[in-house]
PDB file of C-alpha atoms in Angstrom:
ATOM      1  CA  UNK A   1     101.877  94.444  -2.323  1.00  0.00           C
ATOM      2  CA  UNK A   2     102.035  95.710   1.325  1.00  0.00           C
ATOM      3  CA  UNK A   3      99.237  96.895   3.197  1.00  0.00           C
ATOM      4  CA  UNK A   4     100.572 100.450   2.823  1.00  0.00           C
ATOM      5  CA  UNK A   5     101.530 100.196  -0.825  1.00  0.00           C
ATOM      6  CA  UNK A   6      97.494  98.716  -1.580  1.00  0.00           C
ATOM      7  CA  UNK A   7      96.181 101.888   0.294  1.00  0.00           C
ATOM      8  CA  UNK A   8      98.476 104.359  -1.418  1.00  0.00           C
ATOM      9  CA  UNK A   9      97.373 103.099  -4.849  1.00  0.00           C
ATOM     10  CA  UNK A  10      93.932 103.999  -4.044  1.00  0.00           C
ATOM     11  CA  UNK A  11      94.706 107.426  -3.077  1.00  0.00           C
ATOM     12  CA  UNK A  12      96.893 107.859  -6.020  1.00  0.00           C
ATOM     13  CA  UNK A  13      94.092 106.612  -8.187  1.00  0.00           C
ATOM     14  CA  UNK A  14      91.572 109.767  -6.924  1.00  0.00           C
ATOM     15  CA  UNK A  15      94.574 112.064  -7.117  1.00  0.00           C
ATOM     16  CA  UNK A  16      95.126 111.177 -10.769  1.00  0.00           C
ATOM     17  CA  UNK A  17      91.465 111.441 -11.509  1.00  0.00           C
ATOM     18  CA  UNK A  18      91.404 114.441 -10.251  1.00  0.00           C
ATOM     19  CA  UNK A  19      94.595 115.863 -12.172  1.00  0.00           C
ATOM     20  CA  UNK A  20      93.055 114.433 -15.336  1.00  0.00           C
ATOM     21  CA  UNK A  21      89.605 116.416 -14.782  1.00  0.00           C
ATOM     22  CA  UNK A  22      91.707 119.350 -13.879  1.00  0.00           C
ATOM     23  CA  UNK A  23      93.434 119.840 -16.900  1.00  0.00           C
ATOM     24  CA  UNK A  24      90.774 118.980 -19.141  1.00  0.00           C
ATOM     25  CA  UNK A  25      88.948 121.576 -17.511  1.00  0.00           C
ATOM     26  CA  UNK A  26      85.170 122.090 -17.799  1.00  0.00           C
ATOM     27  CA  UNK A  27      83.650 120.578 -20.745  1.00  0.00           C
ATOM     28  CA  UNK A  28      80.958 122.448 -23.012  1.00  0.00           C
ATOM     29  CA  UNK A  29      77.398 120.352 -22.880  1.00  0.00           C
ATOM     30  CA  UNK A  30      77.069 117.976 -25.854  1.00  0.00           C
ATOM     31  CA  UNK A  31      73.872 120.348 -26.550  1.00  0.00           C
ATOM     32  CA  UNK A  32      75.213 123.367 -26.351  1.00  0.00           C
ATOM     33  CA  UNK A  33      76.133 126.031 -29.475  1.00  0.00           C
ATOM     34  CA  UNK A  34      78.586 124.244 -31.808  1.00  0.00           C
ATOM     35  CA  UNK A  35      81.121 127.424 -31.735  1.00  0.00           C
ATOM     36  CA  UNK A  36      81.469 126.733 -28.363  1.00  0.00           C
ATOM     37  CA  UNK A  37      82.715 122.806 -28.791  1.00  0.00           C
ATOM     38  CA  UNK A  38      84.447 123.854 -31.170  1.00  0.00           C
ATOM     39  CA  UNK A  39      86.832 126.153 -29.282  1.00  0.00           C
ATOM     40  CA  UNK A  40      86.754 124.433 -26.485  1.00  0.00           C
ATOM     41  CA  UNK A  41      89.279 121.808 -28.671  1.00  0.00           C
ATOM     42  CA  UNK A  42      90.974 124.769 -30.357  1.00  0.00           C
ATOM     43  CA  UNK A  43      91.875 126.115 -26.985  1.00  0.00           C
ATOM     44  CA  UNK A  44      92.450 123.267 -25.054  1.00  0.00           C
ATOM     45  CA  UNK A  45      93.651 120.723 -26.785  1.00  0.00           C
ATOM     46  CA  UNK A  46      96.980 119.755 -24.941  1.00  0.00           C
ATOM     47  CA  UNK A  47      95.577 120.023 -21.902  1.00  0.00           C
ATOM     48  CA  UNK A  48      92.706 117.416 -22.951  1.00  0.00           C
ATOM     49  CA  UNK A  49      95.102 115.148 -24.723  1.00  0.00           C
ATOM     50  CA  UNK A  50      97.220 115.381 -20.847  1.00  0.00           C
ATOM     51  CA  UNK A  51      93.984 114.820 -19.009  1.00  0.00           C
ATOM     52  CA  UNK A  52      93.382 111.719 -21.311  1.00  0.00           C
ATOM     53  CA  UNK A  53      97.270 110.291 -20.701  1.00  0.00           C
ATOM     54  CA  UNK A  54      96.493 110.974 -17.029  1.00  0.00           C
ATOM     55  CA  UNK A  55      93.401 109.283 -16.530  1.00  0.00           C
ATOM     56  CA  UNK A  56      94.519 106.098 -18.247  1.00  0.00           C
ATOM     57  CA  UNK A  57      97.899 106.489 -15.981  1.00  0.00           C
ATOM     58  CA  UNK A  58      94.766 106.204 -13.364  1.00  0.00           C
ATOM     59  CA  UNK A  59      93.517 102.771 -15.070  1.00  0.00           C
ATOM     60  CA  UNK A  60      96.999 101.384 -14.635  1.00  0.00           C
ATOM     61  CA  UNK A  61      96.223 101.671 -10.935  1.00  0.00           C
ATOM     62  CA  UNK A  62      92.911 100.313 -10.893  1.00  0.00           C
ATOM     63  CA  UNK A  63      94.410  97.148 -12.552  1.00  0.00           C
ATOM     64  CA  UNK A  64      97.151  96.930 -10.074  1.00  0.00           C
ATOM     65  CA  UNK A  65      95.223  97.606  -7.078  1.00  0.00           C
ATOM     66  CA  UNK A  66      91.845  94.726  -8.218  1.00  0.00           C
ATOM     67  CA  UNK A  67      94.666  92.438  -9.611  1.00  0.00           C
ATOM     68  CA  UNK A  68      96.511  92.480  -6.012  1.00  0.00           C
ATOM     69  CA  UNK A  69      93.173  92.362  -3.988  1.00  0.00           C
ATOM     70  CA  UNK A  70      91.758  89.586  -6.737  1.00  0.00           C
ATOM     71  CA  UNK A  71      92.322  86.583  -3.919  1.00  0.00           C
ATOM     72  CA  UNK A  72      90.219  88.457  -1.352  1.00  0.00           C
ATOM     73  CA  UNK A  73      87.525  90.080  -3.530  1.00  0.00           C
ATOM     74  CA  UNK A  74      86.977  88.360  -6.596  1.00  0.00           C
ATOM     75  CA  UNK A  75      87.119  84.649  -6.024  1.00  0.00           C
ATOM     76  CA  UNK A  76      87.617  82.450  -8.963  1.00  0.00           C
ATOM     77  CA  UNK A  77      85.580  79.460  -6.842  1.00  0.00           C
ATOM     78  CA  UNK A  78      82.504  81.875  -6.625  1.00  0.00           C
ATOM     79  CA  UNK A  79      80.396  83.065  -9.624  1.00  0.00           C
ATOM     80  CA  UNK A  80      80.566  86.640  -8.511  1.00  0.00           C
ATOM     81  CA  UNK A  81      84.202  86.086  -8.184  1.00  0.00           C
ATOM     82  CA  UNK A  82      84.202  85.410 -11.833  1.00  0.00           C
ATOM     83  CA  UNK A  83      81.766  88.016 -12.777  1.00  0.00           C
ATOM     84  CA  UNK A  84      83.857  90.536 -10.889  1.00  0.00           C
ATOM     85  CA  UNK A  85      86.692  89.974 -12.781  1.00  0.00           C
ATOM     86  CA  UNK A  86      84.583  90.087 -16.081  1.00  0.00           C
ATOM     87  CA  UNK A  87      83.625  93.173 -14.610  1.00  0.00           C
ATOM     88  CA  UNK A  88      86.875  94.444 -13.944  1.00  0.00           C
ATOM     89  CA  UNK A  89      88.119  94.045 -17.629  1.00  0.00           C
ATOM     90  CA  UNK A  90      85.239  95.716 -18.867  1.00  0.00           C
ATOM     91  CA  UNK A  91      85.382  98.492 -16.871  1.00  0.00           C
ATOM     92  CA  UNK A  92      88.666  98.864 -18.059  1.00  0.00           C
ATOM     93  CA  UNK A  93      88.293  98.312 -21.780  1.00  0.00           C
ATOM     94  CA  UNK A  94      85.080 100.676 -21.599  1.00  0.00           C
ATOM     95  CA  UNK A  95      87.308 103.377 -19.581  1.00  0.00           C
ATOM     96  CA  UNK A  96      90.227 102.546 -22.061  1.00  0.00           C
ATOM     97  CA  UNK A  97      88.037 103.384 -25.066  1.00  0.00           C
ATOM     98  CA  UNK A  98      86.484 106.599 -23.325  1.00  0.00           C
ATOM     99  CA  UNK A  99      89.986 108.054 -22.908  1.00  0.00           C
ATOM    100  CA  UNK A 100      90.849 107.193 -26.425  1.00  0.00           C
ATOM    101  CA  UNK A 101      87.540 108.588 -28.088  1.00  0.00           C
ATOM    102  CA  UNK A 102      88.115 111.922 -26.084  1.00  0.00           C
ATOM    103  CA  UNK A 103      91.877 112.224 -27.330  1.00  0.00           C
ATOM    104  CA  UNK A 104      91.330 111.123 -30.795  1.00  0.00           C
ATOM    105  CA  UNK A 105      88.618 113.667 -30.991  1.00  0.00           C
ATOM    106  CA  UNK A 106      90.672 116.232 -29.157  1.00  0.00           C
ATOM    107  CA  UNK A 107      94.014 115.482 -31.585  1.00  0.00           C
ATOM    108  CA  UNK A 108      92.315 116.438 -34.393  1.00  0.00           C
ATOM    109  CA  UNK A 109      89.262 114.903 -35.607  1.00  0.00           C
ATOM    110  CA  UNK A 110      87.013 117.757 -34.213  1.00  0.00           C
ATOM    111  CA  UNK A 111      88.218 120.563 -36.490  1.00  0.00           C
ATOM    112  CA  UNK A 112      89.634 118.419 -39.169  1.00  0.00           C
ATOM    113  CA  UNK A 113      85.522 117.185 -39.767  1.00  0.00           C
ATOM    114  CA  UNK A 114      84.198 120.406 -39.213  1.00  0.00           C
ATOM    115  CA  UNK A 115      81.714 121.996 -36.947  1.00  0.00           C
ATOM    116  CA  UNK A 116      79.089 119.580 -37.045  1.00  0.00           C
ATOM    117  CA  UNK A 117      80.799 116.907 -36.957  1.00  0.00           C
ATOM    118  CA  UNK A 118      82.998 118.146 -34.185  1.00  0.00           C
ATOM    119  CA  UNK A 119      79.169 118.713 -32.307  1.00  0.00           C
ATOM    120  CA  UNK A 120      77.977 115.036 -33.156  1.00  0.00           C
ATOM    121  CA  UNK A 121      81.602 113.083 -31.745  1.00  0.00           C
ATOM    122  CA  UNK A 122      81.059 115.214 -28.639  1.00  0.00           C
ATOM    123  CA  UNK A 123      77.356 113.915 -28.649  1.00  0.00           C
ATOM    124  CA  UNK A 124      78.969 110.644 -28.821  1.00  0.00           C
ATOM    125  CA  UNK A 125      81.655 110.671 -26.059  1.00  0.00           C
ATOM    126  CA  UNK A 126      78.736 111.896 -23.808  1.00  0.00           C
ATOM    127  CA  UNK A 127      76.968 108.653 -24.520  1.00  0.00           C
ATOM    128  CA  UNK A 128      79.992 106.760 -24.396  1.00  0.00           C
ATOM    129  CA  UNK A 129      80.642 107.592 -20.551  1.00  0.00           C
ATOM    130  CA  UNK A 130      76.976 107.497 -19.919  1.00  0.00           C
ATOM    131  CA  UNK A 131      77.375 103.778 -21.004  1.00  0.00           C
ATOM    132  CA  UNK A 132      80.494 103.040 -18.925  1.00  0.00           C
ATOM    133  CA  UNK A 133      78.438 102.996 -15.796  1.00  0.00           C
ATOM    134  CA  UNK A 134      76.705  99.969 -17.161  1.00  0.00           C
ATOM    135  CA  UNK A 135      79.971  97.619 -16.735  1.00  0.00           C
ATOM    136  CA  UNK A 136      80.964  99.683 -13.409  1.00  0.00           C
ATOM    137  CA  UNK A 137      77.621  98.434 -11.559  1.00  0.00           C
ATOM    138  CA  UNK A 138      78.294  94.897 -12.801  1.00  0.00           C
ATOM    139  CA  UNK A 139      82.257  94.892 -11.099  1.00  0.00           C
ATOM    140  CA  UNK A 140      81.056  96.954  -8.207  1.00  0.00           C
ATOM    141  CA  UNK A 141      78.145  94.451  -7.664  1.00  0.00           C
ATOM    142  CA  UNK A 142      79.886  91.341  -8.171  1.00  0.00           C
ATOM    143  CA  UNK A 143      83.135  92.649  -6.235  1.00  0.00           C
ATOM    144  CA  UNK A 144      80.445  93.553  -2.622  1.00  0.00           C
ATOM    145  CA  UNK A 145      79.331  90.311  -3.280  1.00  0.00           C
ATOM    146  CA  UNK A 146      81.933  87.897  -4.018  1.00  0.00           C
ATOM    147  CA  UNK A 147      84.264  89.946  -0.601  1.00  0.00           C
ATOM    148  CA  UNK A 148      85.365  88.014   1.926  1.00  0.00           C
ATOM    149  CA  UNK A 149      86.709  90.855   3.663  1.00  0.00           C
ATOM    150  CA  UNK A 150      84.941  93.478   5.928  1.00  0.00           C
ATOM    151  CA  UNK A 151      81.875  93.226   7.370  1.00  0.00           C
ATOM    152  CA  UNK A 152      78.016  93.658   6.459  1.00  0.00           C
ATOM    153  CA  UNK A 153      78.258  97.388   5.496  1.00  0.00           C
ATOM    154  CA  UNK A 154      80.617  96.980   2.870  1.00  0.00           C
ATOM    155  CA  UNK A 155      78.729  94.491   0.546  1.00  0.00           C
ATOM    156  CA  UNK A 156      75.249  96.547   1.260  1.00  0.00           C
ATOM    157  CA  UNK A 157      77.080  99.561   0.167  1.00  0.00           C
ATOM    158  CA  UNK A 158      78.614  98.164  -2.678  1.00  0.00           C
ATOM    159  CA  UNK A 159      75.500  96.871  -3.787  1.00  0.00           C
ATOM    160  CA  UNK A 160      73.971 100.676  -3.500  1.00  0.00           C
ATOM    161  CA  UNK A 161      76.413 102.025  -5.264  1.00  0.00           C
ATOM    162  CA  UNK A 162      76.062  99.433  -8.244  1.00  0.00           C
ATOM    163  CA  UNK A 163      72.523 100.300  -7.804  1.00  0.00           C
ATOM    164  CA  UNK A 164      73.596 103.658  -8.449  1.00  0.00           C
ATOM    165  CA  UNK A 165      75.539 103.568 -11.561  1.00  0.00           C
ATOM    166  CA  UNK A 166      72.513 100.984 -12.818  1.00  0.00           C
ATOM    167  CA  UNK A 167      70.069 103.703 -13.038  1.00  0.00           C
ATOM    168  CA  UNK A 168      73.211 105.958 -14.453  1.00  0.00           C
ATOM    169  CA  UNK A 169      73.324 103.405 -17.435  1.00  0.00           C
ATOM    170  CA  UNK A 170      69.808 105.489 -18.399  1.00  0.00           C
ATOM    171  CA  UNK A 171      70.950 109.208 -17.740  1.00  0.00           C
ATOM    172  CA  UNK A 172      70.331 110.062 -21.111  1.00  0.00           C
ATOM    173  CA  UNK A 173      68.466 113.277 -20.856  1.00  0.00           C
ATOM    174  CA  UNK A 174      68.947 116.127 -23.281  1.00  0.00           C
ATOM    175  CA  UNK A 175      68.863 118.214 -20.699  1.00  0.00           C
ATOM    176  CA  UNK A 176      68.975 118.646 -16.977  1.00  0.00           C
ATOM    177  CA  UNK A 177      69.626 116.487 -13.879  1.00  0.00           C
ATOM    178  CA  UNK A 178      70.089 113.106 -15.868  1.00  0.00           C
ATOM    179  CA  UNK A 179      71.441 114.375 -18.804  1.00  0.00           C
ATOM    180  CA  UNK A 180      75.505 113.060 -19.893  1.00  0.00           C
ATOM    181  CA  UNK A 181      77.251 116.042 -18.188  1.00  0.00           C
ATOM    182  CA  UNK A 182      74.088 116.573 -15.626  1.00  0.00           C
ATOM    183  CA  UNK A 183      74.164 116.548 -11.644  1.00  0.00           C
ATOM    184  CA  UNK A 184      73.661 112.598 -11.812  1.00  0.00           C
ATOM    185  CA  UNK A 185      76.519 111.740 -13.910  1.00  0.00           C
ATOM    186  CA  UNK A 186      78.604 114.218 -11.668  1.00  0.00           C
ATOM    187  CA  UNK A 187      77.733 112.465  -8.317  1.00  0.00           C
ATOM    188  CA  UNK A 188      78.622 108.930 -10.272  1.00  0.00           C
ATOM    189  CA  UNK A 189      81.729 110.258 -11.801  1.00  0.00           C
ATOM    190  CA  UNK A 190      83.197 110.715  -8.035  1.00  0.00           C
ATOM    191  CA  UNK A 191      81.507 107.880  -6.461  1.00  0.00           C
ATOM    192  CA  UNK A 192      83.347 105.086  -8.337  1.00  0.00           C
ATOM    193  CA  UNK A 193      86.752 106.838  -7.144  1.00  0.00           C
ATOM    194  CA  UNK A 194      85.411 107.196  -3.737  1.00  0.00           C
ATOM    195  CA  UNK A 195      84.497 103.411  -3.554  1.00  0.00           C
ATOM    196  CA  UNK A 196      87.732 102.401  -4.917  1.00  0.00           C
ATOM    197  CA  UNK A 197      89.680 103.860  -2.287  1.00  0.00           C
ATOM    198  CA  UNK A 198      87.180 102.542   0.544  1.00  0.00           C
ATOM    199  CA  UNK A 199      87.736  99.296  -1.135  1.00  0.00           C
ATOM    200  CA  UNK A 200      91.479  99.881  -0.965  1.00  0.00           C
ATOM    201  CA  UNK A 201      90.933 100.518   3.068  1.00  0.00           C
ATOM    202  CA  UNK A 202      88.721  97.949   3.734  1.00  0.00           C
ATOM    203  CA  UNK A 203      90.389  95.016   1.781  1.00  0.00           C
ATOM    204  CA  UNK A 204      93.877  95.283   2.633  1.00  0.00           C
ATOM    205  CA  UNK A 205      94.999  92.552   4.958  1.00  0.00           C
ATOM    206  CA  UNK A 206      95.928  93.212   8.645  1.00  0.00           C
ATOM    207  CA  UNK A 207      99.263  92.606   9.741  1.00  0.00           C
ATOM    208  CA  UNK A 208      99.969  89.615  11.688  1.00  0.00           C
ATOM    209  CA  UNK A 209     100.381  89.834  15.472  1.00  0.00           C
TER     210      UNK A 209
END
C-alpha cells in the first residue's frame, strides 16, 4: 500500500469506530436496574446489531493496516516482532468475540432468557471488553518495541500507552472511575484508536527523493 492509502486506513479505522459507538448509542451500566437493559435491546436493537457490523468492518482495517506495516513494526527476526504479531491476532480474536457477544446478545438472547439473564450477559460483555485491554497492551508493547521506524518518542509512548491498558486489564470496579463503562475504560476505549492512527503517521515510509 502507498503512503497515502496506509494513512487513510488509519483515519478510516477512528471514523468507523466512531460510527459503530454512534449507533449503538449510550449503553445502560452493567449495574444498573434490569428494566433499563432490558429496553435498551428492545429499543435499539438494529442499531446495536449495525454498530457491531461496523466495528468489525473497523477490524478489517486494523488487519490491513498491521499486516502492511508488519516489515517495519513487527519483525519476525526480533522476539517482540513475534510477540507483536501474537499480539495482533489476539487483539483481533478478543475484539472479534466482543462484537459477536454484543450482537448475539442484542439479536435475541437478551429477551428470549429473560430479565435476569438479559442483566447477567450484559455483566458479562462488560468484563469481556474490560479483558480485551489485556492483549491490546501486549501488541501495543511489543509493536513500540520491536519499530524500526520513528524516533525515541514513539516507542516511550507506546510503551505508556501499553502501560495504560495494563492497569485497564484490572478496571473491574462495580462502580465508579474503574468500573467496565467508568471514566478509565472511556479514556482507553479512544486511546487505542488514537495510537493506531499515530502509528499509521509515523510508520509509513517516506517517498524516495
Amino acid at each position: 500500500m502507498s503512503r497515502v492509502a496506509l494513512r487513510v486506513t488509519g483515519i478510516l479505522f477512528v471514523v468507523l469506530i466512531l460510527v459503530s459507538e454512534l449507533l449503538k448509542g449510550d449503553s445502560p451500566s452493567p449495574t444498573g436496574p434490569t428494566e433499563e437493559i432490558t429496553s435498551f435491546f428492545d429499543e435499539r436493537r438494529s442499531s446495536i446489531l449495525a454498530g457491531a457490523y461496523v466495528q468489525m468492518l473497523a477490524l478489517f482495517l486494523l488487519a490491513l493496516l498491521f499486516a502492511s506495516l508488519a516489515p517495519r513494526l513487527m519483525s519476525q527476526e526480533l522476539t517482540s516482532g513475534r510477540l507483536a504479531r501474537i499480539g495482533l491476532v489476539l487483539v483481533l480474536a478478543a475484539y472479534t468475540g466482543y462484537a459477536f457477544w454484543t450482537a448475539a446478545t442484542a439479536f435475541g438472547a437478551a429477551l428470549d432468557a429473560g430479565p435476569e439473564t438479559a442483566k447477567a450477559l450484559w455483566e458479562i460483555r462488560f468484563v469481556a471488553e474490560t479483558f480485551v485491554n489485556l492483549p491490546v497492551a501486549l501488541f501495543v508493547g511489543a509493536v513500540g518495541i520491536a519499530a524500526t521506524v520513528g524516533r525515541g518518542w514513539y516507542r516511550w509512548a507506546s510503551l505508556a500507552v501499553a502501560a495504560a491498558f495494563l492497569v485497564g486489564g484490572a478496571a473491574l470496579a462495580r462502580n465508579g472511575f474503574f468500573a467496565p463503562d467508568g471514566g478509565y475504560g472511556f479514556i482507553l476505549f479512544w486511546l487505542l484508536p488514537l495510537w493506531v492512527v499515530v502509528t499509521a503517521f509515523v510508520a509509513t515510509p517516506r517517498p524516495a527523493s
